[in-house]
Amino acid sequence: MPSWIEINALQKNMDDFQLGPISLTIEPGTITGLVGNNGSGKSTLLKLVMNLANADAGTIEVFGETVAGKDESWKQKLAFQPQKIIGWDAYTGTTLKEMISSLYGEWDEALFEQMVRLFDIPLDKRFGKMSQGMQQKLSLALALPRNTEVLILDEPTAFLDIPSKRHFMDLLIDWMDAKERAVIITSHQTDDLRKLADYLFVMRDGKAIGHFEKEALLESYRRYWLDGVPGDSVPGEVSRDRQQLVSEDPAAAEHYFAVQNITVIDHAALDLEEIIDLLLK
């Protein structure tokens, strides 16, 4: 199946920070989580995809169209919610809805009204007078109903309370199930990524660490409690602490333990937050 977004050898230099080279593909029917330390370049990458900044090298193609130049008709197929929205403060929710809905032929008014009720959004209030959490709720209510093929969300749950976060996740899953779509989401909330993401693209200080299928990544790390940690390195070893050892190659590690007659007292899978922490070290 052809990719909807193709990023190849992308680079961007900004003062003392360099992003890339980054190569990434986004396929239909998937949710891809962008993961990284603060300042890793996640938001910059999204801006480059949306042609809000110019790359210094490499290419981005969206539905076969090169992201560059004045022709931005491809943006009808993408909806983008940035971390910080500039230029909305003076407008009420009602006015913003009227402005945005007029730009998208597939606008889903029923979904918008459902989200307004669910999040209890005061549409008559100016955006700049809303709390950060309410601003985020309104932004999401103005993003999903656009019914674009691709939805790009930069830290969409950072200011949501727990019930609202749960409602949003349910809405997003239903939105994905309704037709063939793709989502790119950045988040420091590993619980969000665990529940939503199919793939994780991990970045550190502007560099790509890897593009992982989430379930395969969860299965590839294991912690072992041993009756004696060997002096030599164990296959796939990424950390050890007293009687504990973590391997990213469990099959090879367990074969080694058997050959070396090392007794495994217990073992357990790592959670996603621990794995991401290891990848970012």
JSON list of N, CA, C and O in Angstrom, two decimals, residues 228-258:
[
{"chain": "A", "resi": 228, "resn": "GLY", "atom": "N", "xyz": [22.92, -14.91, 40.03]},
{"chain": "A", "resi": 228, "resn": "GLY", "atom": "CA", "xyz": [24.27, -14.34, 39.97]},
{"chain": "A", "resi": 228, "resn": "GLY", "atom": "C", "xyz": [24.48, -13.71, 38.59]},
{"chain": "A", "resi": 228, "resn": "GLY", "atom": "O", "xyz": [24.34, -14.38, 37.58]},
{"chain": "A", "resi": 229, "resn": "VAL", "atom": "N", "xyz": [24.76, -12.39, 38.56]},
{"chain": "A", "resi": 229, "resn": "VAL", "atom": "CA", "xyz": [24.96, -11.72, 37.28]},
{"chain": "A", "resi": 229, "resn": "VAL", "atom": "C", "xyz": [26.35, -12.04, 36.76]},
{"chain": "A", "resi": 229, "resn": "VAL", "atom": "O", "xyz": [27.34, -11.87, 37.48]},
{"chain": "A", "resi": 230, "resn": "PRO", "atom": "N", "xyz": [26.48, -12.56, 35.53]},
{"chain": "A", "resi": 230, "resn": "PRO", "atom": "CA", "xyz": [27.80, -12.93, 34.98]},
{"chain": "A", "resi": 230, "resn": "PRO", "atom": "C", "xyz": [28.70, -11.72, 34.77]},
{"chain": "A", "resi": 230, "resn": "PRO", "atom": "O", "xyz": [28.22, -10.59, 34.60]},
{"chain": "A", "resi": 231, "resn": "GLY", "atom": "N", "xyz": [30.00, -11.97, 34.78]},
{"chain": "A", "resi": 231, "resn": "GLY", "atom": "CA", "xyz": [30.95, -10.89, 34.54]},
{"chain": "A", "resi": 231, "resn": "GLY", "atom": "C", "xyz": [30.94, -10.43, 33.10]},
{"chain": "A", "resi": 231, "resn": "GLY", "atom": "O", "xyz": [31.16, -9.25, 32.81]},
{"chain": "A", "resi": 232, "resn": "ASP", "atom": "N", "xyz": [30.70, -11.36, 32.19]},
{"chain": "A", "resi": 232, "resn": "ASP", "atom": "CA", "xyz": [30.69, -11.01, 30.77]},
{"chain": "A", "resi": 232, "resn": "ASP", "atom": "C", "xyz": [29.35, -10.38, 30.38]},
{"chain": "A", "resi": 232, "resn": "ASP", "atom": "O", "xyz": [28.33, -10.58, 31.05]},
{"chain": "A", "resi": 233, "resn": "SER", "atom": "N", "xyz": [29.36, -9.65, 29.28]},
{"chain": "A", "resi": 233, "resn": "SER", "atom": "CA", "xyz": [28.14, -9.05, 28.77]},
{"chain": "A", "resi": 233, "resn": "SER", "atom": "C", "xyz": [27.20, -10.12, 28.24]},
{"chain": "A", "resi": 233, "resn": "SER", "atom": "O", "xyz": [27.62, -11.06, 27.56]},
{"chain": "A", "resi": 234, "resn": "VAL", "atom": "N", "xyz": [25.93, -9.98, 28.55]},
{"chain": "A", "resi": 234, "resn": "VAL", "atom": "CA", "xyz": [24.89, -10.92, 28.10]},
{"chain": "A", "resi": 234, "resn": "VAL", "atom": "C", "xyz": [24.35, -10.44, 26.76]},
{"chain": "A", "resi": 234, "resn": "VAL", "atom": "O", "xyz": [24.23, -9.22, 26.53]},
{"chain": "A", "resi": 235, "resn": "PRO", "atom": "N", "xyz": [24.02, -11.34, 25.82]},
{"chain": "A", "resi": 235, "resn": "PRO", "atom": "CA", "xyz": [23.46, -10.90, 24.54]},
{"chain": "A", "resi": 235, "resn": "PRO", "atom": "C", "xyz": [22.27, -9.95, 24.71]},
{"chain": "A", "resi": 235, "resn": "PRO", "atom": "O", "xyz": [21.35, -10.23, 25.45]},
{"chain": "A", "resi": 236, "resn": "GLY", "atom": "N", "xyz": [22.34, -8.82, 24.02]},
{"chain": "A", "resi": 236, "resn": "GLY", "atom": "CA", "xyz": [21.27, -7.84, 24.07]},
{"chain": "A", "resi": 236, "resn": "GLY", "atom": "C", "xyz": [21.24, -7.00, 25.32]},
{"chain": "A", "resi": 236, "resn": "GLY", "atom": "O", "xyz": [20.33, -6.18, 25.49]},
{"chain": "A", "resi": 237, "resn": "GLU", "atom": "N", "xyz": [22.24, -7.13, 26.19]},
{"chain": "A", "resi": 237, "resn": "GLU", "atom": "CA", "xyz": [22.23, -6.41, 27.46]},
{"chain": "A", "resi": 237, "resn": "GLU", "atom": "C", "xyz": [22.24, -4.90, 27.26]},
{"chain": "A", "resi": 237, "resn": "GLU", "atom": "O", "xyz": [23.06, -4.36, 26.53]},
{"chain": "A", "resi": 238, "resn": "VAL", "atom": "N", "xyz": [21.31, -4.23, 27.94]},
{"chain": "A", "resi": 238, "resn": "VAL", "atom": "CA", "xyz": [21.26, -2.77, 27.87]},
{"chain": "A", "resi": 238, "resn": "VAL", "atom": "C", "xyz": [21.44, -2.12, 29.24]},
{"chain": "A", "resi": 238, "resn": "VAL", "atom": "O", "xyz": [21.76, -0.94, 29.33]},
{"chain": "A", "resi": 239, "resn": "SER", "atom": "N", "xyz": [21.22, -2.89, 30.31]},
{"chain": "A", "resi": 239, "resn": "SER", "atom": "CA", "xyz": [21.47, -2.36, 31.65]},
{"chain": "A", "resi": 239, "resn": "SER", "atom": "C", "xyz": [21.54, -3.52, 32.64]},
{"chain": "A", "resi": 239, "resn": "SER", "atom": "O", "xyz": [21.01, -4.60, 32.39]},
{"chain": "A", "resi": 240, "resn": "ARG", "atom": "N", "xyz": [22.21, -3.25, 33.76]},
{"chain": "A", "resi": 240, "resn": "ARG", "atom": "CA", "xyz": [22.24, -4.22, 34.87]},
{"chain": "A", "resi": 240, "resn": "ARG", "atom": "C", "xyz": [22.35, -3.47, 36.18]},
{"chain": "A", "resi": 240, "resn": "ARG", "atom": "O", "xyz": [22.92, -2.38, 36.25]},
{"chain": "A", "resi": 241, "resn": "ASP", "atom": "N", "xyz": [21.78, -4.06, 37.23]},
{"chain": "A", "resi": 241, "resn": "ASP", "atom": "CA", "xyz": [21.80, -3.45, 38.55]},
{"chain": "A", "resi": 241, "resn": "ASP", "atom": "C", "xyz": [21.70, -4.57, 39.58]},
{"chain": "A", "resi": 241, "resn": "ASP", "atom": "O", "xyz": [20.63, -5.19, 39.74]},
{"chain": "A", "resi": 242, "resn": "ARG", "atom": "N", "xyz": [22.79, -4.84, 40.26]},
{"chain": "A", "resi": 242, "resn": "ARG", "atom": "CA", "xyz": [22.88, -5.95, 41.21]},
{"chain": "A", "resi": 242, "resn": "ARG", "atom": "C", "xyz": [22.45, -7.26, 40.54]},
{"chain": "A", "resi": 242, "resn": "ARG", "atom": "O", "xyz": [23.10, -7.72, 39.63]},
{"chain": "A", "resi": 243, "resn": "GLN", "atom": "N", "xyz": [21.32, -7.82, 40.98]},
{"chain": "A", "resi": 243, "resn": "GLN", "atom": "CA", "xyz": [20.89, -9.11, 40.44]},
{"chain": "A", "resi": 243, "resn": "GLN", "atom": "C", "xyz": [19.94, -8.96, 39.25]},
{"chain": "A", "resi": 243, "resn": "GLN", "atom": "O", "xyz": [19.40, -9.95, 38.77]},
{"chain": "A", "resi": 244, "resn": "GLN", "atom": "N", "xyz": [19.72, -7.73, 38.80]},
{"chain": "A", "resi": 244, "resn": "GLN", "atom": "CA", "xyz": [18.81, -7.50, 37.68]},
{"chain": "A", "resi": 244, "resn": "GLN", "atom": "C", "xyz": [19.59, -7.19, 36.41]},
{"chain": "A", "resi": 244, "resn": "GLN", "atom": "O", "xyz": [20.62, -6.53, 36.44]},
{"chain": "A", "resi": 245, "resn": "LEU", "atom": "N", "xyz": [19.01, -7.67, 35.30]},
{"chain": "A", "resi": 245, "resn": "LEU", "atom": "CA", "xyz": [19.62, -7.40, 34.00]},
{"chain": "A", "resi": 245, "resn": "LEU", "atom": "C", "xyz": [18.53, -7.24, 32.96]},
{"chain": "A", "resi": 245, "resn": "LEU", "atom": "O", "xyz": [17.55, -7.99, 32.97]},
{"chain": "A", "resi": 246, "resn": "VAL", "atom": "N", "xyz": [18.67, -6.26, 32.07]},
{"chain": "A", "resi": 246, "resn": "VAL", "atom": "CA", "xyz": [17.70, -6.03, 31.00]},
{"chain": "A", "resi": 246, "resn": "VAL", "atom": "C", "xyz": [18.36, -6.33, 29.66]},
{"chain": "A", "resi": 246, "resn": "VAL", "atom": "O", "xyz": [19.47, -5.86, 29.38]},
{"chain": "A", "resi": 247, "resn": "SER", "atom": "N", "xyz": [17.65, -7.12, 28.84]},
{"chain": "A", "resi": 247, "resn": "SER", "atom": "CA", "xyz": [18.14, -7.46, 27.51]},
{"chain": "A", "resi": 247, "resn": "SER", "atom": "C", "xyz": [17.11, -7.07, 26.45]},
{"chain": "A", "resi": 247, "resn": "SER", "atom": "O", "xyz": [15.91, -7.21, 26.67]},
{"chain": "A", "resi": 248, "resn": "GLU", "atom": "N", "xyz": [17.61, -6.58, 25.30]},
{"chain": "A", "resi": 248, "resn": "GLU", "atom": "CA", "xyz": [16.73, -6.28, 24.17]},
{"chain": "A", "resi": 248, "resn": "GLU", "atom": "C", "xyz": [16.71, -7.44, 23.18]},
{"chain": "A", "resi": 248, "resn": "GLU", "atom": "O", "xyz": [16.17, -7.31, 22.07]},
{"chain": "A", "resi": 249, "resn": "ASP", "atom": "N", "xyz": [17.28, -8.58, 23.57]},
{"chain": "A", "resi": 249, "resn": "ASP", "atom": "CA", "xyz": [17.25, -9.80, 22.76]},
{"chain": "A", "resi": 249, "resn": "ASP", "atom": "C", "xyz": [16.97, -10.97, 23.70]},
{"chain": "A", "resi": 249, "resn": "ASP", "atom": "O", "xyz": [17.86, -11.76, 24.01]},
{"chain": "A", "resi": 250, "resn": "PRO", "atom": "N", "xyz": [15.72, -11.11, 24.17]},
{"chain": "A", "resi": 250, "resn": "PRO", "atom": "CA", "xyz": [15.41, -12.12, 25.18]},
{"chain": "A", "resi": 250, "resn": "PRO", "atom": "C", "xyz": [15.76, -13.54, 24.76]},
{"chain": "A", "resi": 250, "resn": "PRO", "atom": "O", "xyz": [16.25, -14.33, 25.59]},
{"chain": "A", "resi": 251, "resn": "ALA", "atom": "N", "xyz": [15.50, -13.90, 23.51]},
{"chain": "A", "resi": 251, "resn": "ALA", "atom": "CA", "xyz": [15.79, -15.27, 23.08]},
{"chain": "A", "resi": 251, "resn": "ALA", "atom": "C", "xyz": [17.27, -15.58, 23.22]},
{"chain": "A", "resi": 251, "resn": "ALA", "atom": "O", "xyz": [17.65, -16.66, 23.74]},
{"chain": "A", "resi": 252, "resn": "ALA", "atom": "N", "xyz": [18.13, -14.68, 22.76]},
{"chain": "A", "resi": 252, "resn": "ALA", "atom": "CA", "xyz": [19.58, -14.90, 22.85]},
{"chain": "A", "resi": 252, "resn": "ALA", "atom": "C", "xyz": [20.04, -14.88, 24.30]},
{"chain": "A", "resi": 252, "resn": "ALA", "atom": "O", "xyz": [20.92, -15.66, 24.70]},
{"chain": "A", "resi": 253, "resn": "ALA", "atom": "N", "xyz": [19.46, -13.98, 25.11]},
{"chain": "A", "resi": 253, "resn": "ALA", "atom": "CA", "xyz": [19.85, -13.91, 26.51]},
{"chain": "A", "resi": 253, "resn": "ALA", "atom": "C", "xyz": [19.49, -15.20, 27.25]},
{"chain": "A", "resi": 253, "resn": "ALA", "atom": "O", "xyz": [20.30, -15.73, 28.02]},
{"chain": "A", "resi": 254, "resn": "GLU", "atom": "N", "xyz": [18.29, -15.72, 26.99]},
{"chain": "A", "resi": 254, "resn": "GLU", "atom": "CA", "xyz": [17.86, -16.94, 27.68]},
{"chain": "A", "resi": 254, "resn": "GLU", "atom": "C", "xyz": [18.67, -18.15, 27.23]},
{"chain": "A", "resi": 254, "resn": "GLU", "atom": "O", "xyz": [18.94, -19.06, 28.04]},
{"chain": "A", "resi": 255, "resn": "HIS", "atom": "N", "xyz": [19.08, -18.18, 25.97]},
{"chain": "A", "resi": 255, "resn": "HIS", "atom": "CA", "xyz": [19.96, -19.24, 25.51]},
{"chain": "A", "resi": 255, "resn": "HIS", "atom": "C", "xyz": [21.31, -19.16, 26.24]},
{"chain": "A", "resi": 255, "resn": "HIS", "atom": "O", "xyz": [21.86, -20.19, 26.66]},
{"chain": "A", "resi": 256, "resn": "TYR", "atom": "N", "xyz": [21.83, -17.95, 26.39]},
{"chain": "A", "resi": 256, "resn": "TYR", "atom": "CA", "xyz": [23.08, -17.74, 27.10]},
{"chain": "A", "resi": 256, "resn": "TYR", "atom": "C", "xyz": [22.98, -18.22, 28.54]},
{"chain": "A", "resi": 256, "resn": "TYR", "atom": "O", "xyz": [23.87, -18.89, 29.06]},
{"chain": "A", "resi": 257, "resn": "PHE", "atom": "N", "xyz": [21.87, -17.86, 29.22]},
{"chain": "A", "resi": 257, "resn": "PHE", "atom": "CA", "xyz": [21.68, -18.28, 30.60]},
{"chain": "A", "resi": 257, "resn": "PHE", "atom": "C", "xyz": [21.69, -19.81, 30.71]},
{"chain": "A", "resi": 257, "resn": "PHE", "atom": "O", "xyz": [22.28, -20.39, 31.63]},
{"chain": "A", "resi": 258, "resn": "ALA", "atom": "N", "xyz": [21.03, -20.48, 29.76]},
{"chain": "A", "resi": 258, "resn": "ALA", "atom": "CA", "xyz": [20.96, -21.94, 29.79]},
{"chain": "A", "resi": 258, "resn": "ALA", "atom": "C", "xyz": [22.34, -22.56, 29.58]},
{"chain": "A", "resi": 258, "resn": "ALA", "atom": "O", "xyz": [22.72, -23.49, 30.30]}
]
